[in-house]
Amino acid sequence: DVKVTQSSRYLVKRTGEKVFLECVQDMDHENMFWYRQDPGLGLRLIYFSYDVKMKEKGDIPEGYSVSREKKERFSLILESASTNQTSMYLCASSFGGSSQPYTDTQYFGPGTRLTVL
Amino acid sequence: GENVEQHPSTLSVQEGDSAVIKCTYSDSASNYFPWYKQELGKRPQLIIDIRSNVGEKKDQRIAVTLNKTAKHFSLHITETQPEDSAVYFCAAIGYSTLTFGKGTMLLVSP
């Protein structure tokens, strides 16, 4: 059974702080994703990683960076948090090894609800 | 890039009725169409998917249809039950794009 965990369920930070959100998967998946979920906007991809140290920008990468030093761990970094980054952040992973990396089933973590004051 | 429109945004049905959620996509290169269900306070989970070489796929009470010519696909839930109440997301995926619809909140009343 695939397990994707995120470091916090709820997080409150102040404007300008550096914020780290961590995601860990235990199924040796190649691909990992970070999304943000906002009411009425659905799921929007921030960044995608298909291998250690490899990353691709998604639709809304501005204000975010990522780090993948180990296969099982994918971190989302807000260099200087702003109030418009208040959101639910969802991590996901998928098996990988496909010529079309997005077409593998994605398994989501429980989400981190971040509030920036 | 890809644009996915999902309708309706909210759908209320009586238990036992059928529910249909429709999505349209813009990129003709999209070839994989998953549907995710997200119950309140829980993570999204894949419930069914379809690839572009197939027109219809069924799994018990859930079915998905795909019309590549018209670039639309639909989720059909028959004999709805209260536990079907959730937000449903469609997505259209190609090699280099991954786009979700904005979601449909399905409410099934007993």
Short mmCIF file of N, CA and C in Angstrom, two decimals, chain A residues 2 8 11 15 23 29 36 42 50 75 92 94 97 107 115:
data_model
loop_
_atom_site.label_atom_id
_atom_site.label_comp_id
_atom_site.label_asym_id
_atom_site.label_seq_id
_atom_site.Cartn_x
_atom_site.Cartn_y
_atom_site.Cartn_z
N VAL A 2 0.64 2.12 -0.97
CA VAL A 2 1.45 3.32 -1.09
C VAL A 2 1.17 4.26 0.06
N SER A 8 3.57 18.34 8.00
CA SER A 8 2.61 19.00 8.88
C SER A 8 1.23 18.99 8.26
N LEU A 11 -0.01 24.61 9.31
CA LEU A 11 1.19 25.42 9.52
C LEU A 11 0.78 26.88 9.44
N THR A 15 4.49 36.62 7.17
CA THR A 15 4.98 37.16 5.90
C THR A 15 6.49 37.37 5.97
N CYS A 23 7.72 16.21 2.02
CA CYS A 23 6.90 15.08 1.58
C CYS A 23 7.79 13.84 1.48
N HIS A 29 8.97 5.42 -5.60
CA HIS A 29 8.47 6.06 -6.80
C HIS A 29 9.50 7.02 -7.39
N ARG A 36 -0.87 23.05 -5.34
CA ARG A 36 -1.66 23.79 -4.37
C ARG A 36 -3.12 23.70 -4.78
N GLY A 42 -9.29 24.28 -8.24
CA GLY A 42 -8.84 22.91 -8.43
C GLY A 42 -7.40 22.71 -7.97
N TYR A 50 11.24 14.13 -11.53
CA TYR A 50 11.21 12.77 -12.08
C TYR A 50 12.41 11.94 -11.67
N SER A 75 10.93 18.30 -1.19
CA SER A 75 10.63 19.46 -0.35
C SER A 75 10.19 20.65 -1.20
N ALA A 92 2.28 14.57 -4.16
CA ALA A 92 1.87 13.30 -4.76
C ALA A 92 3.11 12.59 -5.30
N SER A 94 4.27 9.12 -8.05
CA SER A 94 3.83 8.08 -8.98
C SER A 94 5.02 7.23 -9.38
N GLY A 97 9.23 5.77 -14.75
CA GLY A 97 9.77 4.83 -15.71
C GLY A 97 8.99 4.82 -17.01
N TYR A 107 -0.44 9.18 -6.30
CA TYR A 107 -0.90 8.94 -4.93
C TYR A 107 -0.60 10.19 -4.11
N THR A 115 -1.14 28.74 6.42
CA THR A 115 -1.69 30.09 6.56
C THR A 115 -0.52 31.05 6.76
#
